[in-house]
Coordinates of C-alpha atoms in Angstrom, one line a residue:
X100 CA 0.0 0.0 -0.1
X101 CA 3.1 2.3 0.3
X102 CA 4.0 2.0 -3.2
X103 CA 2.1 3.7 -6.3
X104 CA 4.2 2.1 -8.7
X105 CA 5.8 -1.6 -9.1
X106 CA 9.3 -2.3 -8.8
X107 CA 11.3 -2.2 -11.6
X108 CA 12.3 -5.6 -13.1
X109 CA 15.5 -5.2 -13.3
X110 CA 15.8 -4.3 -9.4
X111 CA 13.0 -7.1 -8.9
X112 CA 15.8 -9.6 -10.2
X113 CA 18.5 -7.8 -8.1
X114 CA 16.1 -8.2 -4.8
X115 CA 15.0 -11.8 -5.5
X116 CA 16.7 -14.4 -3.3
X117 CA 14.7 -17.3 -3.9
X118 CA 17.4 -18.7 -6.1
X119 CA 19.3 -19.2 -3.5
X120 CA 17.5 -19.5 0.1
X121 CA 14.5 -22.0 -1.9
X122 CA 16.8 -24.7 0.0
X123 CA 15.8 -23.5 3.6
X124 CA 11.9 -24.7 2.6
X125 CA 12.2 -27.2 5.2
X126 CA 13.4 -25.0 7.9
X127 CA 11.0 -22.1 7.0
X128 CA 8.1 -24.5 7.4
X129 CA 9.3 -25.9 10.9
X130 CA 9.7 -22.4 12.3
X131 CA 6.3 -21.3 11.1
X132 CA 4.6 -24.4 12.1
X133 CA 6.2 -23.6 16.0
X134 CA 5.1 -19.9 15.7
X135 CA 1.5 -20.8 14.4
X136 CA 1.5 -23.1 17.3
X137 CA 2.6 -20.6 19.9
X138 CA 0.1 -18.0 18.3
X139 CA -2.8 -20.5 18.9
X140 CA -1.7 -21.2 22.5
X141 CA -1.3 -17.7 23.8
X142 CA -4.6 -16.6 22.2
X143 CA -3.1 -14.6 19.6
X144 CA -4.8 -16.8 17.1
X145 CA -7.8 -18.7 18.2
X146 CA -7.0 -22.5 18.4
X147 CA -9.3 -23.3 15.1
X148 CA -7.1 -20.6 13.2
X149 CA -3.7 -21.7 14.4
X150 CA -5.0 -25.6 13.6
X151 CA -5.7 -24.7 10.3
X152 CA -2.4 -22.7 9.7
X153 CA -0.6 -25.9 11.0
X154 CA -2.4 -28.2 9.2
X155 CA -1.4 -26.5 6.0
X156 CA 1.7 -26.0 6.5
X157 CA 2.2 -29.7 7.3
X158 CA 0.6 -31.1 4.2
X159 CA 2.9 -28.8 2.3
X160 CA 5.7 -29.7 3.9
X161 CA 4.4 -33.5 2.5
X162 CA 3.8 -32.3 -1.0
X163 CA 7.1 -30.4 -1.3
X164 CA 9.2 -33.2 -0.1
X165 CA 7.2 -35.4 -2.8
X166 CA 7.7 -32.8 -5.2
X167 CA 3.8 -32.8 -5.7
X168 CA 4.4 -28.6 -5.5
X169 CA 7.3 -26.7 -6.1
X170 CA 8.0 -23.3 -4.8
X171 CA 6.8 -20.5 -7.1
X172 CA 9.5 -19.5 -9.3
X173 CA 8.4 -15.4 -8.9
X174 CA 8.5 -15.4 -5.3
X175 CA 10.5 -12.8 -3.8
X176 CA 11.9 -15.3 -1.4
X177 CA 11.4 -19.0 0.3
X178 CA 9.4 -17.3 3.0
X179 CA 7.0 -15.5 0.8
X180 CA 6.8 -18.7 -1.5
X181 CA 5.8 -20.6 1.6
X182 CA 2.9 -18.0 2.4
X183 CA 2.0 -17.7 -1.2
X184 CA 1.4 -21.8 -1.3
X185 CA 0.0 -21.9 2.0
X186 CA -2.8 -19.1 1.2
X187 CA -3.8 -21.4 -2.0
X188 CA -4.5 -24.1 0.5
X189 CA -6.6 -22.4 3.6
X190 CA -7.2 -19.0 1.9
X191 CA -6.8 -15.5 3.6
X192 CA -6.2 -17.1 7.1
X193 CA -2.7 -17.5 5.9
X194 CA -2.2 -14.1 6.4
X195 CA -2.5 -14.3 10.0
X196 CA 1.1 -16.5 9.9
X197 CA 2.7 -13.6 10.1
X198 CA 1.5 -12.0 12.9
X199 CA 4.0 -11.1 15.8
X200 CA 6.7 -12.0 13.1
X201 CA 9.0 -10.4 10.7
X202 CA 11.0 -11.8 7.9
X203 CA 14.3 -10.6 9.8
X204 CA 13.6 -13.1 12.8
X205 CA 12.2 -15.9 10.7
X206 CA 15.3 -16.1 8.2
X207 CA 17.5 -15.8 11.4
X208 CA 15.8 -18.7 12.2
X209 CA 16.0 -20.5 9.3
X210 CA 19.3 -20.2 9.0
X211 CA 20.2 -21.4 12.4
X212 CA 18.5 -24.4 12.2
X213 CA 19.6 -25.2 8.6
X214 CA 23.1 -24.8 10.1
X215 CA 22.6 -26.9 13.2
X216 CA 20.9 -29.7 11.0
X217 CA 24.5 -29.2 8.8
X218 CA 26.8 -29.3 11.7
X219 CA 25.5 -32.7 12.6
X220 CA 25.9 -34.2 8.8
X221 CA 29.4 -33.0 9.0
X222 CA 30.2 -34.4 12.2
X223 CA 29.1 -37.7 11.2
X224 CA 31.3 -37.6 7.7
X225 CA 34.2 -36.2 9.5
X226 CA 33.8 -39.0 12.1
X227 CA 33.7 -41.4 9.4
X228 CA 36.6 -40.1 7.7
X229 CA 38.8 -40.4 11.3
X230 CA 37.8 -44.0 11.4
X231 CA 38.9 -44.7 7.9
X232 CA 42.4 -42.7 9.7
X233 CA 42.3 -45.3 12.4
X234 CA 41.6 -48.3 10.0
X235 CA 44.9 -47.8 7.5
X236 CA 46.8 -46.5 10.4
X237 CA 46.2 -50.2 12.4
X238 CA 47.8 -51.7 9.2
X239 CA 51.2 -49.5 9.4
X240 CA 52.6 -49.2 12.8
X241 CA 55.9 -50.6 11.8
X242 CA 56.0 -49.0 8.3
X243 CA 58.8 -46.9 8.3
X244 CA 59.2 -43.3 5.8
X245 CA 61.1 -40.2 6.1
X246 CA 59.4 -37.7 8.3
X247 CA 60.1 -34.2 7.1
X248 CA 61.2 -30.8 8.1
X249 CA 61.4 -28.0 5.6
X250 CA 60.0 -31.0 2.7
X251 CA 63.5 -31.9 4.1
X252 CA 64.1 -35.5 5.0
X253 CA 64.3 -34.9 9.2
X254 CA 63.9 -38.2 11.6
X255 CA 62.3 -41.3 10.5
X256 CA 58.7 -41.8 11.8
X257 CA 55.9 -44.6 11.0
X258 CA 53.1 -44.2 8.9
X259 CA 50.7 -44.7 11.4
X260 CA 52.3 -41.7 13.5
X261 CA 51.9 -39.4 10.4
X262 CA 48.5 -40.5 9.2
X263 CA 47.7 -40.0 12.6
X264 CA 48.4 -36.6 12.9
X265 CA 45.5 -35.9 10.7
X266 CA 43.1 -37.8 13.0
X267 CA 43.8 -35.2 15.7
X268 CA 43.3 -32.5 13.3
X269 CA 40.1 -33.3 12.2
X270 CA 39.1 -34.5 16.0
X271 CA 39.8 -30.6 17.1
X272 CA 38.0 -29.1 13.9
X273 CA 34.8 -31.6 15.3
X274 CA 35.6 -30.1 18.5
X275 CA 34.9 -26.7 16.9
X276 CA 32.0 -27.8 15.1
X277 CA 30.2 -28.8 18.4
X278 CA 31.3 -25.6 19.7
X279 CA 29.6 -23.5 17.2
X280 CA 26.8 -25.3 17.1
X281 CA 25.8 -24.5 20.8
X282 CA 25.9 -21.0 19.7
X283 CA 23.7 -21.6 16.6
X284 CA 21.1 -23.3 18.9
X285 CA 19.7 -20.0 20.4
X286 CA 16.4 -19.0 19.1
X287 CA 15.9 -15.7 17.5
X288 CA 12.2 -16.1 16.6
X289 CA 10.2 -13.6 18.5
X290 CA 12.6 -10.6 18.0
X291 CA 10.5 -9.3 15.3
X292 CA 12.2 -6.6 13.1
X293 CA 14.4 -5.2 15.7
X294 CA 12.4 -4.1 18.8
X295 CA 10.2 -7.2 19.6
X296 CA 6.3 -7.0 19.5
X297 CA 3.7 -5.9 21.3
X298 CA 2.0 -9.2 21.4
X299 CA 2.0 -11.5 24.1
X300 CA 4.2 -14.2 22.6
X301 CA 6.1 -16.9 24.3
X302 CA 9.5 -17.2 22.9
X303 CA 10.2 -19.9 25.2
X304 CA 7.9 -22.1 23.7
X305 CA 8.9 -21.4 20.3
X306 CA 12.6 -22.1 21.0
X307 CA 11.5 -25.6 22.7
X308 CA 9.1 -26.8 20.0
X309 CA 12.3 -26.2 17.4
X310 CA 14.9 -27.6 20.1
X311 CA 16.5 -24.5 20.5
X312 CA 18.6 -24.9 23.9
X313 CA 17.7 -21.1 24.9
X314 CA 16.4 -17.7 23.5
X315 CA 18.4 -14.8 22.2
X316 CA 17.4 -12.2 25.1
X317 CA 18.2 -8.7 22.8
X318 CA 16.0 -8.5 20.0
X319 CA 18.5 -6.4 18.0
X320 CA 21.4 -8.8 18.2
X321 CA 19.2 -11.5 17.7
X322 CA 18.3 -10.2 14.1
X323 CA 21.3 -8.4 13.2
X324 CA 24.6 -10.5 13.5
X325 CA 25.7 -13.4 11.6
X326 CA 28.8 -14.1 14.2
X327 CA 27.2 -17.7 14.0
X328 CA 27.6 -18.2 10.5
X329 CA 31.0 -16.5 10.3
X330 CA 32.3 -18.9 13.1
X331 CA 31.0 -22.0 11.1
X332 CA 32.7 -21.0 8.2
X333 CA 35.6 -20.4 10.0
X334 CA 35.3 -24.0 11.1
X335 CA 34.8 -24.7 7.6
X336 CA 37.8 -23.0 6.2
X337 CA 40.1 -24.5 8.9
X338 CA 38.9 -27.9 8.2
X339 CA 39.5 -27.4 4.4
X340 CA 43.1 -26.6 5.6
X341 CA 43.6 -29.3 7.1
X342 CA 42.3 -31.6 4.2
X343 CA 44.4 -29.5 1.6
X344 CA 47.6 -30.4 3.7
X345 CA 46.5 -34.1 3.7
X346 CA 45.9 -33.7 0.0
X347 CA 49.0 -32.1 -0.8
X348 CA 50.6 -34.9 0.8
X349 CA 49.0 -37.6 -1.5
X350 CA 49.7 -35.8 -4.9
X351 CA 53.5 -35.6 -3.7
X352 CA 53.4 -39.1 -2.6
X353 CA 51.7 -40.4 -5.6
X354 CA 54.3 -38.5 -7.8
X355 CA 56.9 -40.8 -9.6
X356 CA 59.7 -39.0 -7.5
X357 CA 58.1 -40.2 -4.6
X358 CA 55.9 -43.2 -5.5
X359 CA 55.0 -44.0 -1.7
X360 CA 51.2 -44.5 -2.6
X361 CA 49.2 -45.6 -5.7
X362 CA 46.1 -44.0 -5.7
X363 CA 42.7 -46.2 -6.9
X364 CA 41.5 -46.0 -10.2
X365 CA 37.9 -44.7 -8.7
X366 CA 39.8 -41.5 -7.3
X367 CA 42.0 -40.5 -10.6
X368 CA 41.4 -39.5 -14.1
X369 CA 43.4 -39.8 -17.3
X370 CA 44.7 -37.3 -19.8
X371 CA 42.7 -35.9 -22.7
X372 CA 46.0 -36.3 -24.8
X373 CA 48.2 -38.3 -22.9
X374 CA 47.3 -41.9 -22.1
X375 CA 50.1 -42.7 -19.9
X376 CA 48.7 -40.5 -17.1
X377 CA 46.9 -40.9 -13.6
X378 CA 46.0 -37.7 -12.1
X379 CA 45.0 -37.2 -8.3
X380 CA 42.0 -35.3 -9.2
X381 CA 40.4 -35.7 -5.9
X382 CA 43.2 -34.3 -3.9
X383 CA 44.0 -31.5 -6.3
X384 CA 40.2 -30.2 -6.4
X385 CA 40.4 -30.6 -2.4
X386 CA 43.3 -28.4 -2.7
X387 CA 42.0 -26.1 -5.2
X388 CA 38.3 -25.7 -3.4
X389 CA 40.1 -24.9 0.2
X390 CA 40.4 -21.2 -1.4
X391 CA 37.1 -20.8 -2.2
X392 CA 35.9 -21.4 1.7
X393 CA 38.3 -18.9 2.7
X394 CA 36.7 -16.5 0.0
X395 CA 33.3 -17.3 1.7
X396 CA 34.8 -16.6 5.1
X397 CA 36.1 -13.4 3.8
X398 CA 32.9 -12.6 2.3
X399 CA 30.9 -12.6 5.2
X400 CA 33.5 -11.1 7.2
X401 CA 33.5 -8.1 4.8
X402 CA 29.9 -8.0 4.3
X403 CA 29.5 -7.7 8.3
X404 CA 32.2 -5.3 9.2
X405 CA 30.7 -2.1 8.5
X406 CA 27.0 -2.9 9.3
X407 CA 24.9 -0.3 11.5
X408 CA 22.3 -2.2 14.0
X409 CA 19.9 -3.4 12.8
X410 CA 18.8 -5.4 9.9
X411 CA 20.2 -4.6 6.3
X412 CA 19.3 -5.7 2.9
X413 CA 23.4 -6.3 2.4
X414 CA 22.6 -9.4 4.8
X415 CA 20.6 -11.2 2.1
X416 CA 24.2 -12.1 0.9
X417 CA 24.7 -13.8 4.0
X418 CA 23.8 -17.6 2.6
X419 CA 25.7 -17.8 -0.2
X420 CA 28.8 -18.3 1.4
X421 CA 27.5 -20.6 3.8
X422 CA 25.6 -22.8 1.6
X423 CA 28.9 -22.9 -0.6
X424 CA 30.7 -24.0 2.5
X425 CA 28.2 -26.6 3.4
X426 CA 28.5 -28.2 -0.2
X427 CA 31.8 -28.1 -0.8
X428 CA 32.5 -29.9 2.6
X429 CA 30.0 -32.3 2.0
X430 CA 32.0 -32.9 -1.4
X431 CA 35.0 -33.0 -0.2
X432 CA 35.6 -35.1 2.9
X433 CA 33.7 -38.2 1.8
X434 CA 36.0 -37.9 -1.7
X435 CA 39.2 -37.7 0.6
X436 CA 38.1 -40.1 3.1
X437 CA 37.3 -42.6 -0.2
X438 CA 40.9 -41.6 -1.4
X439 CA 42.6 -42.6 1.7
X440 CA 40.3 -45.8 2.1
X441 CA 41.0 -47.2 -1.2
X442 CA 45.1 -46.0 -1.4
X443 CA 48.1 -48.8 -1.6
X444 CA 50.7 -47.6 0.5
X445 CA 54.1 -48.9 -1.2
X446 CA 55.7 -49.6 2.1
X447 CA 59.5 -50.8 1.1
X448 CA 59.9 -47.9 -1.3
X449 CA 59.2 -45.7 1.9
X450 CA 61.5 -47.5 4.0
X451 CA 64.2 -47.3 1.1
X452 CA 63.6 -43.3 1.3
X453 CA 65.5 -43.4 4.5
X454 CA 68.9 -44.8 3.1
X455 CA 71.5 -42.5 3.0
X456 CA 69.3 -39.3 3.9
X457 CA 71.3 -38.9 7.4
X458 CA 67.8 -38.6 9.5
X459 CA 69.6 -40.6 12.2
X460 CA 72.3 -38.1 13.2
X461 CA 70.2 -36.6 15.8
X462 CA 70.0 -40.2 17.1
X463 CA 74.1 -40.1 17.4
X464 CA 74.0 -36.4 19.2
X465 CA 71.5 -37.6 21.6
X466 CA 73.9 -40.7 22.0
X467 CA 76.9 -38.8 22.7
X468 CA 75.0 -36.5 25.1
X469 CA 74.2 -39.6 26.8
X470 CA 77.7 -40.1 27.6
X471 CA 77.7 -36.8 29.3
X472 CA 78.7 -34.4 26.2
X473 CA 77.1 -31.0 26.3
X474 CA 73.9 -31.5 23.1
X475 CA 75.7 -28.7 21.5
X476 CA 79.2 -30.1 21.5
X477 CA 77.8 -33.7 20.4
X478 CA 75.7 -31.5 17.8
X479 CA 79.0 -30.5 16.2
X480 CA 80.6 -33.6 16.5
X481 CA 77.8 -35.4 14.4
X482 CA 77.7 -32.4 12.1
X483 CA 81.4 -33.0 11.2
X484 CA 80.7 -36.9 11.1
X485 CA 77.7 -35.9 8.1
X486 CA 80.2 -33.7 5.9
X487 CA 82.6 -36.7 6.1
X488 CA 79.9 -38.9 4.6
X489 CA 78.7 -36.7 2.3
X490 CA 82.5 -36.6 1.1
X491 CA 82.7 -40.2 0.9
X492 CA 79.2 -40.4 -0.7
X493 CA 78.0 -43.0 2.2
X494 CA 75.1 -42.8 4.4
X495 CA 75.6 -42.9 8.2
X496 CA 74.4 -46.5 8.3
X497 CA 77.8 -47.1 6.1
X498 CA 80.3 -46.2 8.6
X499 CA 82.5 -48.5 10.2
X500 CA 83.2 -48.6 13.6
X501 CA 86.9 -47.3 12.9
X502 CA 85.9 -44.2 10.6
X503 CA 83.3 -43.2 13.5
X504 CA 85.8 -43.8 16.1
X505 CA 88.3 -40.8 14.4
X506 CA 85.4 -38.1 15.4
X507 CA 85.6 -38.2 19.2
X508 CA 87.1 -40.2 22.6
X509 CA 83.5 -41.2 23.4
X510 CA 83.0 -43.0 19.9
X511 CA 86.6 -44.7 20.5
X512 CA 85.2 -45.8 23.7
X513 CA 82.4 -48.1 22.3
X514 CA 82.1 -47.6 18.6
X515 CA 79.6 -51.0 18.1
X516 CA 77.2 -49.5 20.5
X517 CA 77.2 -45.8 18.6
X518 CA 76.7 -47.6 15.4
X519 CA 73.7 -49.5 16.8
X520 CA 71.9 -46.0 17.2
X521 CA 72.5 -45.3 13.5
X522 CA 69.7 -47.9 12.0
X523 CA 66.1 -46.5 11.3
X524 CA 64.7 -49.3 13.1
X525 CA 66.8 -48.2 16.3
X526 CA 65.9 -44.4 15.6
X527 CA 62.1 -45.1 15.8
X528 CA 62.4 -47.4 18.3
X529 CA 64.1 -44.9 20.7
X530 CA 61.3 -42.4 20.5
X531 CA 58.9 -43.9 22.6
X532 CA 57.7 -40.8 24.4
X533 CA 54.3 -40.0 24.9
X534 CA 53.3 -38.7 21.5
X535 CA 56.2 -40.2 19.7
X536 CA 56.6 -42.4 16.7
X537 CA 58.0 -46.0 18.4
X538 CA 55.1 -48.1 17.6
X539 CA 54.6 -49.1 21.0
X540 CA 54.0 -45.2 21.6
X541 CA 51.8 -44.6 18.6
X542 CA 49.6 -48.2 19.4
X543 CA 49.0 -46.2 22.6
X544 CA 48.0 -43.1 20.7
X545 CA 46.2 -45.1 18.3
X546 CA 44.4 -46.9 21.3
X547 CA 43.2 -43.1 22.9
X548 CA 42.2 -41.9 19.2
X549 CA 39.8 -45.0 19.0
X550 CA 38.4 -44.8 22.1
X551 CA 38.0 -40.4 21.4
X552 CA 36.1 -41.5 18.6
X553 CA 33.8 -43.9 20.1
X554 CA 32.9 -41.3 23.0
X555 CA 32.0 -38.6 20.2

């Protein structure tokens, strides 16, 4: 009634959000059922009016789920679309559904319900991935490979230890997700446009009907902040970062130069021109899609940074980054899980890669320190031993007792004992501190991880 002329067609197109927020129809109906139920219980609507609205919404929910009806494409947004369809079924009484409610608190409710469900869905998928890591790790407590820093061979480790590092990264991701869910699960319904309502609503009732843990106590805050969505996107970005790191290692290990892993045909593709190629596309796409999820986070942070209270139309742009991040995680997590589950690790090649790489040098320094030599002096002596080996073009494990004895009186006392620490098996076994790479320590870590997963 406020306007004399219709909205320009171009502006209608700009203003329309149904093309992306249509996926919220389930949450919109759930929120509307709870709202109508409350309106009837509080006497704002008559019991019969509330019952008609709820019955109409329930029938509409079933028909939309079965594809019997679709959202009207000319509706401005999902909220309008649902109300239009409801009016077609029950008549003008459908208009009473909007009593004591604004699209501002309605959309916030929809997003929170949507994200709450997706937190649970993603939690399950990440847990499945963790289970795969445990299954694969259990086969490789004794598989030795080079451990690296700066992408240089540093110290030998076992493969189970390496893989379990990603288990714990994903465990923290799930902790972040579960913690985020607590803040998502608070009800904005009843906040109105920004200032609440004069109707005697019961926000606690709608919160309980929708499974929210509490209501947001400030109506301005309830409709005007998206920190809960930003927090979810932060979780998504960090999780994708972890997946991208694993993807990068799979890409490297799958290369001919490394040759540590063979990827299954089901998770690789060929080349359009080079018939010999077998490309690790899943890992590469996981690595590439990480950037778009970072962009989703930055989009929403940038969107919100300058908005005055309360609601602004800018906030219509909050949904596409959220949906994109959710969809990306739903694709990438199971794809990476399948890649790891079907991978074949070339264990002998991994161990051969430690030959002549000087990765046991620290153990020789530790041996000298154990004989009473200050570690810094031991470090310098072993550095000279390494330089000698490089000049002779041999590895530490190829030293003989006479050559080793020349570098220190402590090495002359019992050169065979010093030589014994230079095998990769001895090096790995020696690191039996809690969280270390010794097979016995890794088994203990695996048991802890398995118990953690069962409890979650």
